[in-house]
XYZ file of N, CA, C and O in Angstrom:
640
model
N 2.398 -6.160 -20.845
C 2.538 -6.012 -19.065
C 1.243 -6.439 -18.634
O 0.119 -6.320 -18.504
N 1.389 -6.968 -17.635
C 0.320 -7.322 -16.793
C 0.081 -6.788 -14.990
O 0.530 -7.001 -14.379
N -0.291 -5.612 -15.955
C -0.504 -4.028 -14.369
C -1.563 -4.535 -13.674
O -1.619 -3.820 -12.534
N -2.484 -5.072 -14.114
C -4.019 -5.306 -14.024
C -3.885 -5.470 -12.520
O -4.633 -5.183 -11.615
N -2.925 -6.579 -12.209
C -3.097 -7.541 -11.040
C -2.421 -6.489 -9.635
O -2.803 -7.045 -8.646
N -2.107 -5.373 -10.056
C -1.313 -4.497 -8.699
C -2.972 -4.532 -8.212
O -2.172 -4.348 -6.893
N -3.529 -3.932 -8.490
C -4.759 -3.263 -7.937
C -5.483 -4.532 -6.788
O -5.425 -4.621 -5.454
N -5.312 -5.620 -7.854
C -5.945 -6.739 -6.474
C -5.090 -7.130 -5.745
O -5.799 -7.325 -4.630
N -3.504 -7.209 -5.924
C -2.618 -7.616 -4.618
C -2.396 -6.320 -3.500
O -2.820 -6.866 -2.801
N -3.005 -5.509 -4.153
C -3.003 -4.498 -2.960
C -4.105 -4.596 -2.128
O -4.192 -4.163 -0.831
N -5.022 -4.931 -2.838
C -6.766 -5.053 -1.805
C -6.588 -6.419 -1.305
O -6.965 -5.911 -0.121
N -5.917 -7.058 -1.603
C -5.516 -8.552 -0.907
C -4.492 -8.159 0.540
O -5.061 -8.254 1.816
N -3.918 -7.199 0.307
C -2.545 -6.703 1.538
C -3.539 -5.786 2.272
O -3.074 -6.155 3.718
N -4.444 -5.137 1.433
C -4.854 -3.943 2.295
C -6.035 -4.518 3.580
O -6.070 -4.647 4.786
N -6.661 -6.134 2.935
C -7.736 -6.682 3.668
C -6.862 -7.175 5.054
O -7.588 -7.258 6.038
N -6.336 -7.855 4.696
C -5.115 -8.140 5.692
C -4.577 -7.763 6.495
O -4.850 -7.656 7.612
N -3.999 -6.218 6.422
C -3.683 -5.408 7.486
C -4.961 -4.908 7.956
O -4.379 -4.610 9.097
N -5.676 -4.597 7.200
C -7.192 -4.147 7.937
C -7.837 -4.805 9.205
O -7.994 -4.350 9.987
N -7.798 -5.967 8.961
C -8.051 -7.522 9.720
C -7.030 -7.358 11.260
O -7.392 -7.136 12.287
N -6.116 -7.075 10.937
C -5.260 -7.539 11.733
C -5.223 -5.940 12.518
O -4.539 -6.274 13.676
N -4.978 -4.978 12.006
C -5.306 -3.607 12.759
C -6.682 -3.696 13.368
O -6.451 -3.358 14.492
N -7.407 -3.955 12.887
C -8.973 -3.305 13.642
C -9.376 -5.133 13.982
O -9.887 -4.600 15.641
N -8.544 -5.963 14.089
C -9.168 -7.304 15.642
C -8.369 -7.281 16.621
O -8.181 -8.628 17.511
N -7.332 -6.243 16.466
C -6.633 -6.301 17.793
C -5.675 -6.810 17.687
O -5.153 -7.779 18.719
N -4.839 -8.082 16.530
C -4.370 -9.181 16.688
C -2.966 -8.633 17.141
O -2.264 -9.215 17.844
N -2.760 -7.191 16.896
C -1.473 -6.983 17.271
C -1.080 -6.868 18.615
O 0.095 -6.735 18.980
N -2.109 -6.766 19.407
C -2.202 -6.561 21.085
C -2.405 -7.783 21.435
O -2.314 -7.736 22.994
N -2.959 -8.649 21.105
C -3.129 -10.122 21.198
C -1.965 -11.220 20.681
O -2.032 -11.790 20.080
N -1.161 -11.573 22.189
C -0.081 -12.291 21.871
C -0.010 -13.174 21.424
O 0.464 -14.402 20.020
N -1.260 -14.117 21.638
C -1.127 -15.822 21.195
C -2.059 -15.493 19.285
O -1.466 -16.728 18.697
N -2.971 -14.502 18.859
C -3.428 -14.526 18.064
C -2.537 -14.250 16.768
O -2.300 -14.540 15.856
N -1.775 -13.237 17.551
C -0.528 -13.070 16.745
C 0.932 -14.302 16.152
O 0.679 -14.162 14.958
N 0.860 -14.734 17.213
C 1.288 -16.099 17.212
C 0.994 -17.124 16.163
O 1.589 -17.724 15.110
N -0.209 -16.991 16.344
C -1.038 -18.006 14.927
C -1.019 -17.522 13.797
O -0.800 -18.205 13.096
N -1.271 -15.816 13.724
C -1.073 -15.117 12.402
C 0.397 -15.741 11.782
O 0.346 -15.773 10.485
N 1.095 -15.260 12.361
C 3.046 -15.300 12.000
C 3.471 -16.787 11.982
O 4.106 -17.134 10.959
N 2.563 -17.806 12.485
C 2.785 -19.418 12.605
C 2.845 -19.261 10.802
O 2.598 -20.140 10.319
N 1.104 -18.884 10.537
C 0.413 -19.108 9.385
C 1.339 -18.356 8.222
O 1.393 -19.293 7.237
N 1.183 -17.214 8.561
C 2.176 -16.831 7.397
C 4.031 -17.321 7.537
O 4.243 -17.435 5.993
N 4.378 -17.686 8.072
C 6.261 -18.065 8.039
C 5.971 -19.886 7.160
O 6.965 -20.118 7.007
N 4.444 -20.325 7.011
C 4.389 -21.587 6.415
C 4.582 -21.484 5.438
O 4.821 -22.485 4.096
N 4.189 -19.871 4.929
C 3.971 -19.717 3.250
C 4.893 -18.919 2.659
O 4.858 -18.955 1.511
N 5.540 -18.070 3.455
C 6.888 -17.396 3.103
C 7.924 -17.741 3.582
O 8.318 -18.411 4.907
N 9.389 -17.438 2.926
C 10.486 -17.688 3.438
C 11.228 -16.468 4.270
O 10.963 -15.624 3.207
N 11.414 -16.371 5.267
C 11.909 -14.710 5.827
C 13.469 -15.345 6.755
O 13.750 -16.158 7.481
N 14.688 -14.153 6.532
C 15.545 -14.716 7.102
C 14.945 -14.215 9.189
O 16.100 -14.045 9.816
N 13.836 -13.684 9.226
C 13.453 -13.193 10.553
C 13.434 -14.394 11.483
O 12.412 -15.382 10.655
N 13.626 -14.685 12.797
C 12.598 -15.552 13.461
C 11.305 -15.053 13.474
O 10.580 -14.044 13.711
N 10.519 -16.073 14.054
C 8.625 -15.668 14.521
C 8.809 -14.594 15.506
O 8.329 -13.778 15.337
N 9.913 -14.859 16.698
C 10.214 -14.162 17.474
C 10.476 -12.692 17.069
O 10.244 -11.674 17.300
N 11.344 -12.834 16.540
C 11.727 -11.443 15.264
C 10.497 -10.552 14.878
O 9.928 -9.327 15.190
N 9.858 -11.477 13.745
C 8.542 -11.186 13.501
C 7.690 -10.482 14.299
O 6.875 -9.471 13.874
N 7.523 -11.565 15.678
C 6.615 -11.021 16.277
C 6.591 -9.665 17.358
O 5.931 -8.519 17.274
N 7.986 -9.424 17.311
C 8.273 -7.812 17.835
C 8.205 -6.939 16.828
O 7.857 -5.848 16.899
N 8.714 -7.048 15.916
C 8.106 -5.929 14.718
C 6.777 -5.945 14.447
O 6.250 -4.658 14.627
N 6.200 -7.160 14.681
C 4.377 -6.537 14.332
C 3.903 -6.048 15.684
O 2.909 -5.003 15.775
N 4.212 -6.264 16.809
C 4.064 -5.825 18.181
C 4.673 -4.194 18.297
O 3.403 -3.328 19.025
N 5.113 -3.786 17.426
C 5.901 -2.211 17.131
C 5.074 -1.616 16.786
O 4.592 -0.435 16.487
N 4.073 -2.258 15.622
C 3.291 -1.738 14.772
C 1.583 -1.496 15.947
O 0.924 -1.019 14.824
N 1.604 -2.564 16.911
C 0.517 -2.245 17.403
C -0.378 -0.478 17.780
O -1.620 -0.602 17.794
N 0.346 0.171 17.497
C -0.452 1.822 17.633
C -0.942 2.368 16.403
O -0.895 3.329 16.234
N -0.249 1.591 15.587
C -0.818 2.188 13.968
C -2.080 2.183 13.657
O -2.694 1.290 13.729
N -2.388 3.308 13.114
C -3.713 3.549 12.510
C -4.060 3.266 11.411
O -3.056 3.764 10.603
N -4.946 3.131 11.068
C -5.625 2.278 9.458
C -5.318 3.455 8.701
O -4.565 2.978 7.316
N -5.505 4.757 8.673
C -5.261 6.236 8.168
C -3.622 6.474 7.963
O -3.159 6.869 7.173
N -2.738 5.460 8.814
C -1.348 5.649 8.444
C -1.087 4.479 7.677
O 0.511 4.797 6.966
N -1.640 3.657 7.108
C -0.650 2.830 6.256
C -1.245 3.071 4.999
O -2.526 2.969 4.608
N -0.685 3.783 4.172
C -0.938 3.852 2.504
C -0.232 2.898 1.546
O 1.175 1.977 1.840
N -0.988 2.414 0.610
C -0.528 1.733 -0.588
C -0.455 2.163 -1.847
O -1.646 3.043 -2.344
N 0.668 2.101 -2.757
C 0.713 2.879 -3.573
C 2.017 2.253 -4.634
O 2.298 0.810 -4.091
N 1.757 2.748 -6.353
C 2.934 1.823 -6.664
C 3.574 3.153 -7.808
O 3.332 4.285 -7.530
N 4.905 2.044 -7.605
C 5.648 2.963 -7.893
C 5.412 3.935 -8.930
O 5.189 2.923 -10.333
N 5.136 4.961 -9.017
C 5.173 5.838 -10.810
C 5.689 4.780 -11.979
O 6.867 5.272 -12.049
N 5.167 4.652 -13.359
C 5.897 4.455 -14.457
C 5.299 4.657 -15.582
O 4.039 5.358 -15.841
N 6.301 4.285 -16.128
C 5.569 4.812 -18.127
C 6.185 3.739 -19.298
O 7.162 3.306 -18.420
N 5.203 3.775 -20.126
C 5.660 3.148 -20.896
C 7.281 2.865 -21.302
O 7.803 4.007 -21.881
N 8.227 1.544 -21.471
C 9.712 2.122 -21.696
C 9.372 2.130 -23.563
O 9.109 2.064 -24.138
N 10.194 3.387 -23.374
C 10.099 4.014 -25.516
C 10.823 3.013 -26.298
O 10.392 2.792 -27.395
N 11.908 2.046 -25.461
C 12.438 0.750 -26.609
C 11.554 -0.059 -26.950
O 11.479 -0.766 -27.622
N 10.321 -0.290 -25.616
C 9.426 -1.721 -26.139
C 7.958 -0.775 -25.198
O 7.864 -2.027 -23.962
N 7.214 -0.240 -25.883
C 6.294 0.431 -24.842
C 4.840 -0.325 -25.112
O 4.007 -0.181 -23.944
N 5.080 -1.295 -25.576
C 3.859 -2.383 -25.373
C 4.635 -3.395 -23.952
O 3.157 -4.486 -23.672
N 5.732 -4.053 -23.783
C 5.887 -4.741 -23.122
C 6.588 -4.290 -21.749
O 6.386 -4.968 -21.060
N 7.367 -3.332 -21.643
C 7.958 -2.913 -20.884
C 7.500 -1.432 -19.968
O 7.280 -0.571 -20.795
N 7.613 -1.028 -18.540
C 7.484 -0.300 -18.293
C 8.811 0.332 -17.208
O 9.554 -0.621 -16.949
N 8.810 1.934 -17.482
C 10.205 1.846 -16.812
C 9.595 2.928 -15.703
O 8.769 3.942 -15.579
N 10.506 3.412 -14.789
C 10.207 4.164 -13.259
C 9.916 5.794 -13.972
O 10.976 6.058 -14.940
N 9.204 6.559 -14.011
C 8.584 7.779 -14.036
C 9.710 8.407 -13.168
O 9.946 8.179 -11.967
N 9.714 10.037 -13.173
C 10.717 10.840 -13.143
C 10.391 10.986 -11.107
O 10.879 10.951 -10.084
N 8.973 10.511 -10.697
C 7.952 10.940 -9.959
C 8.815 9.621 -8.866
O 8.791 9.754 -7.282
N 9.292 8.434 -9.372
C 9.755 7.402 -8.717
C 10.797 8.031 -7.393
O 10.837 7.730 -6.638
N 11.797 8.567 -8.324
C 13.088 9.015 -7.769
C 12.438 9.975 -6.411
O 13.104 9.801 -5.243
N 11.705 10.639 -6.592
C 10.898 11.203 -5.390
C 9.909 10.558 -3.879
O 10.385 10.688 -2.829
N 9.682 9.538 -4.585
C 9.455 8.523 -3.730
C 10.207 7.508 -2.648
O 10.216 7.707 -1.544
N 11.077 7.045 -3.416
C 12.401 6.211 -2.927
C 12.902 7.379 -1.797
O 13.505 7.287 -1.159
N 13.178 8.503 -2.722
C 14.081 9.481 -2.011
C 13.172 9.943 -0.507
O 14.373 9.932 0.939
N 12.122 10.219 -0.293
C 11.572 10.247 0.470
C 11.214 9.379 1.573
O 11.265 9.338 2.856
N 11.263 8.030 1.026
C 11.035 6.782 1.881
C 12.559 6.251 2.872
O 12.470 6.407 4.121
N 13.520 7.067 2.058
C 14.624 7.014 2.789
C 15.226 7.672 3.855
O 15.725 7.924 4.663
N 14.585 8.961 3.818
C 14.572 9.943 4.554
C 13.070 10.060 5.946
O 13.067 11.296 6.412
N 12.744 9.122 5.682
C 11.578 8.778 6.301
C 10.379 9.729 6.410
O 9.968 9.957 7.599
N 10.449 10.081 5.277
C 9.450 11.535 4.712
C 8.113 10.690 4.213
O 8.140 9.890 3.519
N 7.098 11.252 4.171
C 5.933 10.778 3.411
C 6.436 10.257 2.135
O 6.717 11.296 1.612
N 5.992 9.547 1.590
C 6.362 8.854 0.432
C 5.487 9.353 -0.865
O 6.351 9.909 -1.778
N 4.728 10.199 -0.775
C 4.042 11.126 -1.849
C 4.320 12.651 -2.007
O 3.666 13.146 -2.615
N 4.967 13.113 -0.707
C 4.982 14.509 -0.856
C 6.242 15.461 -2.166
O 7.241 14.331 -2.580
N 5.713 15.936 -2.848
C 6.465 16.564 -3.441
C 6.237 15.718 -5.231
O 7.065 16.045 -5.863
N 5.449 15.455 -5.305
C 5.166 14.406 -6.494
C 3.827 14.921 -7.434
O 3.352 15.412 -6.565
N 3.884 14.282 -8.548
C 2.782 14.900 -8.657
C 1.292 14.627 -8.906
O 1.262 13.363 -8.216
N 0.235 15.381 -8.479
C -1.199 15.479 -7.912
C -1.921 15.006 -8.830
O -3.028 15.160 -8.110
N -2.089 14.937 -10.190
C -3.085 14.750 -10.785
C -2.988 13.944 -11.121
O -2.659 13.504 -12.776
N -4.075 12.661 -11.113
C -4.146 11.457 -11.820
C -5.093 11.533 -13.058
O -4.980 10.273 -13.727
N -5.642 12.522 -13.004
C -6.883 12.628 -14.456
C -5.785 12.803 -15.648
O -5.856 12.489 -16.375
N -4.682 13.183 -15.625
C -3.457 13.168 -16.442
C -2.588 12.152 -17.520
O -2.011 11.681 -17.766
N -2.619 11.222 -15.792
C -1.909 10.067 -16.224
C -2.757 8.479 -16.101
O -2.412 7.968 -14.603
N -3.647 8.312 -16.814
C -4.593 7.082 -15.628
C -4.156 5.959 -16.798
O -4.835 4.934 -16.674
N -2.893 5.617 -16.747
C -2.254 4.222 -16.958
C -2.011 3.679 -15.706
O -2.086 3.987 -14.673
N -1.757 2.242 -15.729
C -1.660 1.587 -14.448
C -0.587 1.905 -13.829
O 0.495 1.460 -14.898
N -0.417 2.048 -12.394
C 0.997 2.449 -12.203
C 1.362 3.712 -12.399
O 2.254 3.817 -11.694
N 0.776 4.157 -13.169
C 1.373 6.008 -12.889
C 0.634 7.053 -12.650
O 0.959 7.772 -12.362
N -0.532 6.649 -12.140
C -1.126 8.007 -11.552
C -1.107 7.306 -9.918
O -2.001 7.865 -8.703
N -0.488 7.032 -9.304
C -0.309 6.101 -7.741
C 0.350 7.585 -7.385
O 0.719 7.399 -6.047
N 0.865 8.757 -7.513
C 1.461 9.621 -6.757
C -0.047 10.455 -6.159
O 0.750 11.467 -5.983
N -0.813 10.214 -6.798
C -1.968 10.878 -6.078
C -2.109 11.077 -4.674
O -2.179 9.956 -4.164
N -2.205 11.819 -4.067
C -2.518 11.673 -2.469
C -3.883 10.934 -2.274
O -4.845 11.606 -2.280
N -3.703 10.934 -0.765
C -5.068 10.230 -0.650
C -6.022 11.384 -0.435
O -4.810 12.246 0.224
N -6.855 11.094 -0.382
C -7.912 12.392 0.327
C -8.527 12.277 1.328
O -9.239 10.536 1.465
N -9.455 13.234 1.223
C -10.892 12.898 2.283
C -10.383 12.705 3.634
O -9.521 13.057 4.331
N -11.919 12.402 4.648
C -11.156 12.119 5.900
C -10.354 11.477 6.188
O -9.824 11.095 7.496
N -9.448 10.285 5.711
C -8.244 9.339 6.036
C -7.770 10.342 6.302
O -6.376 9.860 7.556
N -7.172 10.980 5.930
C -6.055 12.014 6.142
C -5.103 11.891 7.158
O -4.772 10.970 7.349
N -4.427 12.350 8.614
C -3.786 12.217 9.227
C -4.372 11.639 10.374
O -3.721 10.722 11.055
N -5.663 11.708 10.693
C -6.281 11.284 12.019
C -6.375 9.711 11.502
O -6.421 8.680 12.237
N -6.913 9.339 10.105
C -7.063 7.799 10.549
C -8.181 7.470 10.872
O -8.456 6.486 11.618
N -9.234 8.098 11.132
C -10.097 8.019 12.618
C -11.673 7.895 11.789
O -12.324 6.677 11.986
N -11.752 8.496 10.363
C -12.767 8.271 9.528
C -13.090 7.867 8.744
O -12.269 7.137 8.045
N -14.042 6.824 8.515
C -14.319 6.513 6.719
C -14.821 7.366 5.977
O -15.643 8.064 6.372
N -14.213 6.810 4.917
C -14.938 7.702 3.732
C -15.954 7.886 3.385
O -16.917 6.952 3.663
N -16.589 8.820 2.497
C -17.904 9.144 2.420
C -18.453 7.959 1.406
O -16.991 8.012 0.461
N -19.635 7.475 1.004
C -19.663 7.000 -0.075
C -19.520 7.799 -1.193
O -19.805 8.644 -1.402
N -18.767 6.993 -2.577
C -18.331 7.725 -3.717
C -16.772 8.373 -3.433
O -16.534 8.999 -4.607
N -15.941 8.212 -2.801
C -14.786 8.391 -2.392
C -14.161 7.154 -2.767
O -12.896 7.273 -2.377
N -14.000 6.332 -3.799
C -13.336 5.130 -4.182
C -12.074 5.454 -4.705
O -11.976 6.217 -5.947
N -11.063 4.673 -4.261
C -9.659 4.992 -5.013
C -9.535 4.121 -5.728
O -10.444 2.689 -5.701
N -8.731 3.768 -6.875
C -8.299 3.156 -7.511
C -6.858 2.377 -7.213
O -6.243 2.721 -7.292
N -7.499 1.221 -6.542
C -6.179 0.206 -5.780
C -5.320 -0.199 -7.728
O -5.882 -0.402 -8.395
N -4.109 -0.209 -7.432
C -3.193 -0.282 -8.117
C -2.695 1.404 -9.058
O -1.584 1.288 -9.936
N -3.424 1.889 -9.060
C -3.713 3.198 -10.121
C -3.243 4.375 -8.813
O -3.021 5.198 -9.679
N -3.909 4.875 -7.968
C -3.459 5.801 -6.976
C -3.748 5.127 -5.240
O -3.900 4.384 -5.408
N -2.980 6.086 -5.080
C -2.412 5.685 -3.631
C -3.438 5.705 -2.705
O -4.709 6.525 -2.918
N -3.692 4.716 -1.603
C -4.821 4.660 -1.029
C -4.136 4.463 0.555
O -3.630 3.784 0.536
N -5.340 4.173 1.821
C -5.059 4.076 2.889
C -6.142 2.800 2.808
O -7.162 3.010 2.478
N -5.878 2.326 4.294
C -6.831 0.976 4.650
C -8.133 1.978 5.069
O -9.337 1.333 4.938
N -8.396 3.277 4.991
C -9.807 4.101 5.197
C -10.508 4.662 4.173
O -11.605 4.750 3.915
N -9.687 4.216 3.116
C -10.316 4.692 1.626
C -10.916 2.906 1.346
O -10.852 1.908 1.712
N -11.737 3.531 0.367
C -12.508 2.429 -0.703
C -11.970 1.905 -1.904
O -11.644 3.309 -2.300
N -11.348 1.022 -2.263
C -10.567 0.729 -3.518
C -11.980 -0.581 -4.431
O -11.669 -0.220 -5.798
N -12.816 -0.711 -3.359
C -14.124 -1.333 -4.631
C -15.265 -1.429 -3.853
O -15.432 -0.927 -2.453
N -16.333 -2.338 -4.256
C -17.997 -1.831 -3.756
C -18.415 -3.508 -4.386
O -18.360 -3.904 -5.675
N -18.708 -4.091 -3.530
C -19.896 -5.436 -4.066
C -21.362 -5.013 -3.859
O -21.725 -4.251 -3.498
C-alpha cells in the first residue's frame, strides 16, 4: 500500500488552494482565466473553461479556514492486510455528512492517538485557531499530519 503519498498530494493541493485564495485569483478575472487555462491543459474535464470560471468565482468568499483536507478513514483489509485497505465505519459518517451538506467530520472518531496508521486518523477535527473564523494562523507547534489528520489551510502540515 502506498498511502504515504496521500499527505504530499494533500499538501500540494493545499498550497495551490492557499495561493488561489490568498492572491485573490478568484476575484481577478484575467488571473483566474490564466489559471484555468493552465489547469485545463493538464486535466480533462466535462466542464468548459467558462463553467469552471463561474464555479471558481462562486468560491471567492471562501476563507482558508473553511477548506479542509481529509483522508477517508481506512483500516487494513482482514483478507489482505499488507496490501489492501477498506473503509472504516467512520467513512460512512463522512460520506453521509457530505451528502447532507454537513461538516464531514461531525460525529466521527476524534482520537488520532489510537489510530495512527496512514489514512486512519483523518477523522480528527481540525483544532486551534483555524476554527470557524479561519482568520488566525495556528501558533508554532500545531502541525497536523497531512494524510493522517484532517487539516485546513490555516494549519501547518510541515516546516522547513
